[in-house]
Short mmCIF file of C-alpha atoms and ligand atoms in Angstrom, two decimals:
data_model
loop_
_atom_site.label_atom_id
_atom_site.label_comp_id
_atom_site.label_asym_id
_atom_site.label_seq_id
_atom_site.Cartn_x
_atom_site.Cartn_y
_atom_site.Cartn_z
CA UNK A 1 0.00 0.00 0.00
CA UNK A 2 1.02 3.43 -0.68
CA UNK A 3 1.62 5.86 2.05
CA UNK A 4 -0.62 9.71 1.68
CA UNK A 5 2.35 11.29 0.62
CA UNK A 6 3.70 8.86 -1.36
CA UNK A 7 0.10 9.05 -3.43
CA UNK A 8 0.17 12.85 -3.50
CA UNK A 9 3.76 13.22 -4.40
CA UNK A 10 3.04 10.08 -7.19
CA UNK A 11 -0.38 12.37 -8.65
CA UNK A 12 1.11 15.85 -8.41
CA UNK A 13 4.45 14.33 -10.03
CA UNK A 14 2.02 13.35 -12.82
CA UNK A 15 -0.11 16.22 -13.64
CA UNK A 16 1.46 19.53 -15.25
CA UNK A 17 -0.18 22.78 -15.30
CA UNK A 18 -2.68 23.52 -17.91
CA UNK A 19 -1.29 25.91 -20.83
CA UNK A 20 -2.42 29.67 -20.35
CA UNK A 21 -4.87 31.49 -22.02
CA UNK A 22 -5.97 34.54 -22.13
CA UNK A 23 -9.45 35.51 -20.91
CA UNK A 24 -11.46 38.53 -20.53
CA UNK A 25 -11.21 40.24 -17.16
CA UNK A 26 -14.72 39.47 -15.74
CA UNK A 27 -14.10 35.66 -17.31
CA UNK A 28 -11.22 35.42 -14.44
CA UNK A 29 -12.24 35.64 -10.89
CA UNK A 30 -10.88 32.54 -9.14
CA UNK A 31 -8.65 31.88 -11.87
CA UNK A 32 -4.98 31.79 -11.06
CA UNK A 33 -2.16 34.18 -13.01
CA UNK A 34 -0.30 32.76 -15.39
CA UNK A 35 2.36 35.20 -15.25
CA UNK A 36 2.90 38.25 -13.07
CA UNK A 37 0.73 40.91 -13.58
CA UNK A 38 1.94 44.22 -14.07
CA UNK A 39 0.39 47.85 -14.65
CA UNK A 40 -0.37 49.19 -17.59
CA UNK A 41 -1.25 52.68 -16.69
CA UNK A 42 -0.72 54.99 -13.80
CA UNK A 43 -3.28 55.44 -11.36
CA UNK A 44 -5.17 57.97 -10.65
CA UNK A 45 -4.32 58.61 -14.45
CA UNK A 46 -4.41 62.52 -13.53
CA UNK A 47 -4.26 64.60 -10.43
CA UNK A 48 -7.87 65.40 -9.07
CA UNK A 49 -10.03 65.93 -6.18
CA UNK A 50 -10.73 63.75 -3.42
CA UNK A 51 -13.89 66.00 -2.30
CA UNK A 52 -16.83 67.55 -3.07
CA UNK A 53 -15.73 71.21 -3.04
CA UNK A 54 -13.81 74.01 -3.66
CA UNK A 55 -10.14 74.46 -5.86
CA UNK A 56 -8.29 77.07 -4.37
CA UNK A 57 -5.23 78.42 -3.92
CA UNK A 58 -3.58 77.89 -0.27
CA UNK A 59 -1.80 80.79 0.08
CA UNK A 60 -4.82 82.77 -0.13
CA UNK A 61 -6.86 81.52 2.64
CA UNK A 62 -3.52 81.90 5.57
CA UNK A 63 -5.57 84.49 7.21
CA UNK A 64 -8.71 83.02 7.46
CA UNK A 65 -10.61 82.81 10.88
CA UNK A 66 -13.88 82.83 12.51
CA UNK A 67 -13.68 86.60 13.42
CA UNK A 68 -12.57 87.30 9.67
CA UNK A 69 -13.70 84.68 7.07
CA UNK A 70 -12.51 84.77 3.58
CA UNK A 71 -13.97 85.06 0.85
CA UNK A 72 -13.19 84.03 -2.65
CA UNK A 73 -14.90 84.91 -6.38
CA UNK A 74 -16.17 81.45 -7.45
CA UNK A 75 -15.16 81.19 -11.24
CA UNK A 76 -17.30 78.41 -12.62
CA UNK A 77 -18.06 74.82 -11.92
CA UNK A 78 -16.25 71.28 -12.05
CA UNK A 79 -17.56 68.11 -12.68
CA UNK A 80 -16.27 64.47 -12.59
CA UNK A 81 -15.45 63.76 -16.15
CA UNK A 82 -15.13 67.64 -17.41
CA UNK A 83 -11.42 69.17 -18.36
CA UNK A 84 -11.22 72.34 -16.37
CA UNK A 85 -10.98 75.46 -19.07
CA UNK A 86 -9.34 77.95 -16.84
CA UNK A 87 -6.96 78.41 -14.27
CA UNK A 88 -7.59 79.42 -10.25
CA UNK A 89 -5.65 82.94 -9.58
CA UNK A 90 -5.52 84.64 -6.72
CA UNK A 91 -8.62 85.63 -5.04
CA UNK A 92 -10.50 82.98 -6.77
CA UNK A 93 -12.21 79.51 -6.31
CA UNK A 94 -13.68 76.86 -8.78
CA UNK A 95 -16.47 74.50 -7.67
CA UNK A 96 -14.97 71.18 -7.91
CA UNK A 97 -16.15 66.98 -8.10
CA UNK A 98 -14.21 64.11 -6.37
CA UNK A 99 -12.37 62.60 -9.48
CA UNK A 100 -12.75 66.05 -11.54
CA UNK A 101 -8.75 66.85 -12.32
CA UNK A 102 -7.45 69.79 -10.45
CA UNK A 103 -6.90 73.21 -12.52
CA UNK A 104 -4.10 74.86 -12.76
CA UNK A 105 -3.45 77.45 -10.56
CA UNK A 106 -5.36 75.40 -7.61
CA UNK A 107 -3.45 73.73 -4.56
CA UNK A 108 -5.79 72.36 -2.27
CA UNK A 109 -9.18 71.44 -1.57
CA UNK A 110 -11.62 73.17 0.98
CA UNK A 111 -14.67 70.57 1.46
CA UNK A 112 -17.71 71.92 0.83
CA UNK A 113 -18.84 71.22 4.07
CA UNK A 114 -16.37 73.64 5.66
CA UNK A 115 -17.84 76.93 3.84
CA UNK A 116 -20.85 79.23 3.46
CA UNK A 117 -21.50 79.84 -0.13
CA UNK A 118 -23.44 82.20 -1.94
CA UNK A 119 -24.82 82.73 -5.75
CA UNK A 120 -21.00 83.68 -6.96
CA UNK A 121 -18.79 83.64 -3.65
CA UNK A 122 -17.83 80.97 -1.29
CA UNK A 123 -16.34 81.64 2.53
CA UNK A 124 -13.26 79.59 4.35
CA UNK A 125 -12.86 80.37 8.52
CA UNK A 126 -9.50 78.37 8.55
CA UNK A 127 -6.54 77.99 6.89
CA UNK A 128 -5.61 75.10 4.70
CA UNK A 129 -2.09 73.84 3.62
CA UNK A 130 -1.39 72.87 0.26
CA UNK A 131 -2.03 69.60 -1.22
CA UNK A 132 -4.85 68.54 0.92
CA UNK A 133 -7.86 66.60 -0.34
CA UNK A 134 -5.87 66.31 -3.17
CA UNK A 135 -4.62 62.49 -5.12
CA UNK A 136 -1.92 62.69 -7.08
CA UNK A 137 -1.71 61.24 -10.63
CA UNK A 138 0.31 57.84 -10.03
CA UNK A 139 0.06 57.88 -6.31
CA UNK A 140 -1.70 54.69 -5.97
CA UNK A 141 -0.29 52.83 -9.05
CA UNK A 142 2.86 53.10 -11.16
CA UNK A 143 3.41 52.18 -14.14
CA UNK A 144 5.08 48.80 -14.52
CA UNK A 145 4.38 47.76 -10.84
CA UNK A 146 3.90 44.25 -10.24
CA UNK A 147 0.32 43.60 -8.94
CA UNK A 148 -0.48 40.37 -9.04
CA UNK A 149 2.33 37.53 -8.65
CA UNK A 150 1.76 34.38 -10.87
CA UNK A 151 -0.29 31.42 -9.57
CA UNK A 152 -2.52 33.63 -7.26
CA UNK A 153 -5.85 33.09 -7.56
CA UNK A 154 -7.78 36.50 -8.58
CA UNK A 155 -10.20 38.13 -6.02
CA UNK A 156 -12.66 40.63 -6.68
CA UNK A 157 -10.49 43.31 -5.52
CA UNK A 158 -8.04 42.22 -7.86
CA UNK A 159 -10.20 42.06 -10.74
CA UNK A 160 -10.77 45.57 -9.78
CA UNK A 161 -7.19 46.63 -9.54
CA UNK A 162 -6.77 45.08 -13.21
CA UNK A 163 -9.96 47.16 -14.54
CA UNK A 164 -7.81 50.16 -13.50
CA UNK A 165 -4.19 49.44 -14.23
CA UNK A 166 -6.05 48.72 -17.86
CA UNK A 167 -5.80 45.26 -18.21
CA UNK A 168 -8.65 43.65 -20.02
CA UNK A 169 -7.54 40.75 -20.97
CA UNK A 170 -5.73 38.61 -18.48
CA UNK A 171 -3.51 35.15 -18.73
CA UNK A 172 -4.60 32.92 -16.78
CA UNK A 173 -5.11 29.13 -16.57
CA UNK A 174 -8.70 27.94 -17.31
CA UNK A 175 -10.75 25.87 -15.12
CA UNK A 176 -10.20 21.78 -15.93
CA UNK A 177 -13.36 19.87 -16.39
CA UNK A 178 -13.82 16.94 -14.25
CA UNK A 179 -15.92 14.60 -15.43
CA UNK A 180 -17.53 12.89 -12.10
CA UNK A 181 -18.89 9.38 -12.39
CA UNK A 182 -20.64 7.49 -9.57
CA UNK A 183 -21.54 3.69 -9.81
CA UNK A 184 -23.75 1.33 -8.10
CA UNK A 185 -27.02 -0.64 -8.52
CA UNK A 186 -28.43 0.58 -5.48
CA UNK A 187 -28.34 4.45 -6.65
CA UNK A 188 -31.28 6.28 -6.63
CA UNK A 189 -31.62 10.50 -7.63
CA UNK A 190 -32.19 12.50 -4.59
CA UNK A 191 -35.50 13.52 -6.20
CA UNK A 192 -36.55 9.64 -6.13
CA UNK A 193 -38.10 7.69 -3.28
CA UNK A 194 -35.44 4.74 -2.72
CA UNK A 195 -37.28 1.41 -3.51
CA UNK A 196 -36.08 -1.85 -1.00
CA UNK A 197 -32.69 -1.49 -1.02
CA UNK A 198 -31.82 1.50 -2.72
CA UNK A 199 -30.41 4.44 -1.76
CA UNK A 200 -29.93 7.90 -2.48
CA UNK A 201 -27.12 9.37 -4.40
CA UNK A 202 -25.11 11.31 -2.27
CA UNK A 203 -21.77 11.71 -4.08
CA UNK A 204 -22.39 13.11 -7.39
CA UNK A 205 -23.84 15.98 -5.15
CA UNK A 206 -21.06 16.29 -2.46
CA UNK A 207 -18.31 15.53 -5.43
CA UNK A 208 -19.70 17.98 -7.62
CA UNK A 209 -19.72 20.58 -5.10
CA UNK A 210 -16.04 20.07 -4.13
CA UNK A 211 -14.51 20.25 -7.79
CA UNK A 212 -16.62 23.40 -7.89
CA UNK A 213 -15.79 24.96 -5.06
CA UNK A 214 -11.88 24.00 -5.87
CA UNK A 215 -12.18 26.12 -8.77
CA UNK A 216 -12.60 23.12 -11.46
CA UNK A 217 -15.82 22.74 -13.20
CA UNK A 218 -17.57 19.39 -12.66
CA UNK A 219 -19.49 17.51 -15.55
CA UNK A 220 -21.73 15.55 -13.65
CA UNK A 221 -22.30 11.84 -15.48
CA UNK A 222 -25.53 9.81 -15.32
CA UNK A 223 -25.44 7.13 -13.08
CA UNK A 224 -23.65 3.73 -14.02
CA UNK A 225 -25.33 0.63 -13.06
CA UNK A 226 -22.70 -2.11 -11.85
CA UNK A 227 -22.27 -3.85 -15.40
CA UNK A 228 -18.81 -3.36 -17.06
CA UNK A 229 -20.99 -3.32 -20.21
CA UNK A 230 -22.51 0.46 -19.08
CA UNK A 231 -19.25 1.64 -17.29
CA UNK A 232 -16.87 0.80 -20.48
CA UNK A 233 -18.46 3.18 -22.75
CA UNK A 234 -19.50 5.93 -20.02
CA UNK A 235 -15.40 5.69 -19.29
CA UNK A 236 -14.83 6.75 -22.69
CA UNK A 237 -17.03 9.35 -23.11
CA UNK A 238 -16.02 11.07 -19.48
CA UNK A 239 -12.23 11.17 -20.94
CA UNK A 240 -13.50 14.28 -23.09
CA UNK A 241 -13.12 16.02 -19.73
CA UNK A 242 -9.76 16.67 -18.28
CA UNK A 243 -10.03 14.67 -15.34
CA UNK A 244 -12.09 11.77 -14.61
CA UNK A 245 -13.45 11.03 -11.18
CA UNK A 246 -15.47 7.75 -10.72
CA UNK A 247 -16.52 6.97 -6.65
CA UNK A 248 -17.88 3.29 -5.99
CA UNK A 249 -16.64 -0.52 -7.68
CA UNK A 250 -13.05 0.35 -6.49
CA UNK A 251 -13.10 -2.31 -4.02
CA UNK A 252 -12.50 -6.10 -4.29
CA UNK A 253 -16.35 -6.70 -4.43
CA UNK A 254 -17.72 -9.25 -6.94
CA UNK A 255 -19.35 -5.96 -8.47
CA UNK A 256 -16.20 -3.75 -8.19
CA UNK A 257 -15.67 -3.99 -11.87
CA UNK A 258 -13.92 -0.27 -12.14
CA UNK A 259 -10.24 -0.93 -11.46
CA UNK A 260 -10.35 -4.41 -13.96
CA UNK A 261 -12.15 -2.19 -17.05
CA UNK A 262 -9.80 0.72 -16.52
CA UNK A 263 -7.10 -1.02 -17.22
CA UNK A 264 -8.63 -3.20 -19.95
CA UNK A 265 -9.01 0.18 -21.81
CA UNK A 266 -5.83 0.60 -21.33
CA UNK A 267 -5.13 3.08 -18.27
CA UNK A 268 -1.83 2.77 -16.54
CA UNK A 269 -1.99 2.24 -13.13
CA UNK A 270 -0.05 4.61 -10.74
CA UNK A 271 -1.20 3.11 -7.58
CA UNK A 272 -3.94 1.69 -6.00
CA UNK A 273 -4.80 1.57 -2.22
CA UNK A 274 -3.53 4.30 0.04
CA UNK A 275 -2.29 2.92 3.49
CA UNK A 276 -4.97 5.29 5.20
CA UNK A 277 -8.72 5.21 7.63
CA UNK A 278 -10.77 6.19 6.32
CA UNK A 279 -10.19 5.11 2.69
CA UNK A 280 -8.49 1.83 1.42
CA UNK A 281 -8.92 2.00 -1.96
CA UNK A 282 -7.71 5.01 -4.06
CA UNK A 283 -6.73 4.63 -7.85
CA UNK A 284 -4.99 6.79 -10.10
CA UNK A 285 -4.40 5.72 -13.36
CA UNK A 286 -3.34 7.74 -16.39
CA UNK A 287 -5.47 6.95 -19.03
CA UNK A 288 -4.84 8.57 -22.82
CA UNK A 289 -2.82 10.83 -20.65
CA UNK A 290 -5.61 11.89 -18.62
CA UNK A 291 -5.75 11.76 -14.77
CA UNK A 292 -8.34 9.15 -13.56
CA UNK A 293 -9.22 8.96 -10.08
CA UNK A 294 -11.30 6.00 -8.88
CA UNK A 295 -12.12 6.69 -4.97
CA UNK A 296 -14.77 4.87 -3.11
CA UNK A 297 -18.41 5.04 -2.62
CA UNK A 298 -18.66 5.68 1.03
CA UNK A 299 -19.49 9.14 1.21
CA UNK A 300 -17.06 10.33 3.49
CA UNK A 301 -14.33 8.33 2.42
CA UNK A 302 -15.38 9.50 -1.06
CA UNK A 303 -15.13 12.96 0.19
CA UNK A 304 -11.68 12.75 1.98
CA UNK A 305 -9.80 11.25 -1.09
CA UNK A 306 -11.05 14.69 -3.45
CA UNK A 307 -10.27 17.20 0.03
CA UNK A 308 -6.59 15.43 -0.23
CA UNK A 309 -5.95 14.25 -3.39
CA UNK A 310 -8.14 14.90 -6.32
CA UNK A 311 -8.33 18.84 -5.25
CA UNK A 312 -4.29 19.39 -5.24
CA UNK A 313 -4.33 18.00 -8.49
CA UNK A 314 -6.65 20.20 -10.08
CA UNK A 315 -5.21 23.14 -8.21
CA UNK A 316 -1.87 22.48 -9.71
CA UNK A 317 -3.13 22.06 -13.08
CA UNK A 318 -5.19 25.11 -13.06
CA UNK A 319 -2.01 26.80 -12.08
CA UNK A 320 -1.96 27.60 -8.51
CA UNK A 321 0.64 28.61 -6.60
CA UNK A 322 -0.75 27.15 -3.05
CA UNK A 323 -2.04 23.61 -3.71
CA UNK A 324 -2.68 22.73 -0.15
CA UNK A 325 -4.52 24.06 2.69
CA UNK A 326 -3.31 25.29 5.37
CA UNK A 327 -1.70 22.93 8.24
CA UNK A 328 -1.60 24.07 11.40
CA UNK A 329 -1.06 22.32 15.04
CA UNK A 330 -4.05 21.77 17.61
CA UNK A 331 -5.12 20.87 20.88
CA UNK A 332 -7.94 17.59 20.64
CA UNK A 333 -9.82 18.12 23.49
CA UNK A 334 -11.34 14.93 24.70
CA UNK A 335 -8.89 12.71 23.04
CA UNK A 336 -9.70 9.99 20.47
CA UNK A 337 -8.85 6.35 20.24
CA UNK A 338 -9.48 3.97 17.34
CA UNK A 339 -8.84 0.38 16.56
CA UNK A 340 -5.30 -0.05 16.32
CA UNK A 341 -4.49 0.52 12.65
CA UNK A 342 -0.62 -0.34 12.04
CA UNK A 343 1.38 1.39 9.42
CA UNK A 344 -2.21 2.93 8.42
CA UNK A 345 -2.69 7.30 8.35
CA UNK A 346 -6.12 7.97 10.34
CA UNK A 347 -8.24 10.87 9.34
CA UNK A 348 -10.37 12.17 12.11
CA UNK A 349 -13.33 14.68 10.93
CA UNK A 350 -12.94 17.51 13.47
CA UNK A 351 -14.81 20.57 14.75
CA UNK A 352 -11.73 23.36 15.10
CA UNK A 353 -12.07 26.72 16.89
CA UNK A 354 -9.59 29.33 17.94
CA UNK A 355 -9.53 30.39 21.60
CA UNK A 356 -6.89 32.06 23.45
CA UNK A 357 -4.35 32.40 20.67
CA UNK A 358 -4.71 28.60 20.89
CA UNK A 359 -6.17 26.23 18.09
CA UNK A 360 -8.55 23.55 19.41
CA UNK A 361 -10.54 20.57 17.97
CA UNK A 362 -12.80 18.13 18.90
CA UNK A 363 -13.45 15.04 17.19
CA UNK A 364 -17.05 15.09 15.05
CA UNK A 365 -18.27 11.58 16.90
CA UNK A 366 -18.23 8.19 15.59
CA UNK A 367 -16.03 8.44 12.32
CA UNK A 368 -17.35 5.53 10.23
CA UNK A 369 -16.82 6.51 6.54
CA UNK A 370 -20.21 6.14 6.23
CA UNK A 371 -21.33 8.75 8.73
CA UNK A 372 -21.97 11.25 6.31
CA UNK A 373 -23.50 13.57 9.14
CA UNK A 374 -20.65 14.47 10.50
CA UNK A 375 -19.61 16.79 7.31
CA UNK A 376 -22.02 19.05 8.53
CA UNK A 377 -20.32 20.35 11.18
CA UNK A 378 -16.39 19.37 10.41
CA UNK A 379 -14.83 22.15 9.73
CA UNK A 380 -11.15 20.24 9.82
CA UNK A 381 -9.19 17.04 9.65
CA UNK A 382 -6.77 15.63 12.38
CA UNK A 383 -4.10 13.68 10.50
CA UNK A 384 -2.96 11.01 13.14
CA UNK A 385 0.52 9.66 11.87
CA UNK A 386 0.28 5.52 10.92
CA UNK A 387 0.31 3.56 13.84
CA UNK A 388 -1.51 5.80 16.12
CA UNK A 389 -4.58 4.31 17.38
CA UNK A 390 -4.78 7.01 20.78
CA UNK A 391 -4.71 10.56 21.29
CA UNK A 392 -5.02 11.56 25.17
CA UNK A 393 -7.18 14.17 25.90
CA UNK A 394 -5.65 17.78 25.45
CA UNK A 395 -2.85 15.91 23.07
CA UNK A 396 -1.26 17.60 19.81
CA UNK A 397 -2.76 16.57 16.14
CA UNK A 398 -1.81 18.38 13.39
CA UNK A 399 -4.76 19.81 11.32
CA UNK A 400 -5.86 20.39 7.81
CA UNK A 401 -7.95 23.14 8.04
CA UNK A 402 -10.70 22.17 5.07
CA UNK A 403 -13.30 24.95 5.65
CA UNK A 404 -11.51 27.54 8.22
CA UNK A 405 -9.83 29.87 6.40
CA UNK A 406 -10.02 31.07 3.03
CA UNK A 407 -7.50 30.60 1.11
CA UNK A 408 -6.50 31.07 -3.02
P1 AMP B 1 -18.52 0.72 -3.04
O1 AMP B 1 -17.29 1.55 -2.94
O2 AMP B 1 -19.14 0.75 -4.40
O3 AMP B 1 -18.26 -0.65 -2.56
O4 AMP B 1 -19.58 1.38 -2.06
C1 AMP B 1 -19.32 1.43 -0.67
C2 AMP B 1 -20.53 1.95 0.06
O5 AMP B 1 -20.81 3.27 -0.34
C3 AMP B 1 -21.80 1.17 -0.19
O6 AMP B 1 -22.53 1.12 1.02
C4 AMP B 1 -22.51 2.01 -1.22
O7 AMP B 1 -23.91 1.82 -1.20
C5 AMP B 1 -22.16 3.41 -0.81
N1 AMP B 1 -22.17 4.28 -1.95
C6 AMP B 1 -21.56 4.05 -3.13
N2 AMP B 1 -21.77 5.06 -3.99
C7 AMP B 1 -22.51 5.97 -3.32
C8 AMP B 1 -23.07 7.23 -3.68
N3 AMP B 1 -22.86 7.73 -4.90
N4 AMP B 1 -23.79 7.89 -2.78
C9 AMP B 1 -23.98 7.37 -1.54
N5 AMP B 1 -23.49 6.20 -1.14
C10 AMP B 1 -22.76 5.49 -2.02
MG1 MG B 2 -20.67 -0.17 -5.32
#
């Protein structure tokens, strides 16, 4: 059997990173870079207001006070968008717009809310230095300044940052299409009441919504019935996606026809079984080239294998920088032991909070692989070195914080 890291290292060893393309900015949130980003343009593009108010000059308001207010000949008005026509001399003030460019002549800004104003004059009590309320062309961007480093994934306020530096067109990597499979007889659609000894179909759902939410887009398959005849064919057709993800028939059933008709159709095996509970049987085969992961149907385990195997993969051939998330150290209150599973990686499905500067967890309950329940609230998995079969209560686990902190 093959050891978690072993498996990882053996997948990520075999996928490469999708070639770039270049899509249209709004195409491109959660996409990562394909190179570094740089700005086009400098920004603000033009020195302008950052108020509602008045142009002026500073040197002519230095004697303003309560007692004596000044007051300046307003010259015309400003608006976001206008060019002004004239300049601000002495004595004189021009309405102005945040974002309208600053005339000549003008040094500073007097909000509006700090005058009186009247049909053709406007009033200052205070003084005002130069340069306030003012942004400078270039001040917030440069031309040429690196923005976005490749293999980050782009957030809105990216996307935003892109708009501006006037980059419309970015290189990214696309999102891979998984093609997700699930098999068995006893499948039913959620929408279906399960006849005797049927169940519902809870992968395609839970699968689906992982590839998704790891960036990839998942092309959900009809159901395969347990009959190599069905599952040859639907094989085939799912290797139009990039990746193909089949959960159930892994195992050494006498209806666990999957890993036998891979390999008829010629996929080469890269391993099979990862020395890990929950899980046993993982596959990865490379089939026409293509990445084929066959996981197994219990829903948890199902949902382990793509939190720690299938989604690195994608996230390295879509281009990301940070494949994994993040690992971090915790207390387990209330211990945990297991059945003693030698030379065997246990996942626990934990509940993880920060308190005190401290990270804690607590273990979810029973952790069958079929207690799909418990994915409601686990928010984290322990990863319990092989061998270990007891952690005392208040002992260290190390963590792989699934759903804690964002990450891209
Ligand atoms: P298998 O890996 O095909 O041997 O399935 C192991 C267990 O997982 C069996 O109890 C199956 O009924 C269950 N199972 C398989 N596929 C699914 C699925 N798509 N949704 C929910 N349970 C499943
Ligand atoms: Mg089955």
């Amino acid at each position: 059997m093959t050891t978690p890291a072993e498996a990882l290292r053996l997948i990520l060893d075999r996928v490469a990173v999708l070639p770039p393309v270049r899509l249209p900015l709004p195409d491109c949130l959660g996409l990562a870079a394909a190179e570094d980003l740089t700005s086009q343009a400098q920004v603000p593009p033009f020195t302008n207001s950052a108020m509602d108010g008045y142009a002026v000059r500073a040197a002519d308001l230095a004697e303003a006070s309560p007692e004596r207010p000044l007051r300046l000949r307003v010259i015309g008005d400003l608006a976001a968008g206008a060019t002004p026509t004239a300049a601000v001399g002495p004595g004189e003030a021009l309405r102005i717009m945040t974002g309208a460019p600053l005339p000549a002549g003008a040094d500073t800004v007097v909000p509006v809310e700090d005058t009186r104003r009247g049909e053709a004059w406007m009033e200052v009590q205070k003084p005002l230095g130069p340069g306030v309320h003012i942004r400078h062309a270039g001040e917030d961007l440069a031309i040429g300044q690196k923005l976005v480093a490749a293999g980050r994934g782009l957030r809105p306020g990216d996307l935003g940052v892109l708009a501006a530096a006037g980059i419309a067109e970015v290189p990214v990597h696309r999102r891979v299409r998984v093609a997700v499979l699930t098999t068995g007889d006893e499948l039913v659609d959620v929408s279906e009441q399960p006849g005797p000894g049927r169940i519902r179909d809870a992968n395609i759902h839970a699968l689906c919504a992982q590839v998704a939410a790891a960036g990839a887009v998942p092309v959900p398959f009809p159901r395969v019935p347990d009959d190599p005849g069905t599952l040859g064919p639907t094989l085939r057709q799912a290797l139009e996606a990039d990746v193909v993800l089949t959960t159930g028939g892994i195992s050494v059933g006498d209806y666990d026809f999957m890993k036998g008709l891979l390999e008829e159709l010629g996929a080469r095996r890269v391993f099979w079984k990862v020395a890990q509970k929950p899980g046993g049987p993982l596959g990865f085969w490379l089939l026409d080239g293509k990445p084929v992961f066959g996981i197994p149907g219990n829903p948890v385990a199902a949902m382990l294998m793509v939190e720690e195997y299938v989604r690195p993969a994608l996230r390295k051939l879509m281009g990301f920088g940070l494949l994994h998330r993040p690992v971090e150290t915790a207390v387990l209150e209330g211990g945990w032991s297991g059945r003693a599973v030698d030379r065997r990686t246990t996942f626990l499905r934990v509940v993880a909070r920060r308190e005190g500067g401290q990270l804690r967890a607590r273990s979810t309950g029973p952790q069958g692989s079929a207690i799909l329940s418990s994915m409601l609230i686990a928010n984290a998995l322990a990863v319990l070195p092989e061998g270990v079969s007891r952690v005392e209560d208040g002992g260290e686990v190390t963590l792989h914080l699934t759903e804690m902190a964002e990450d891209h």
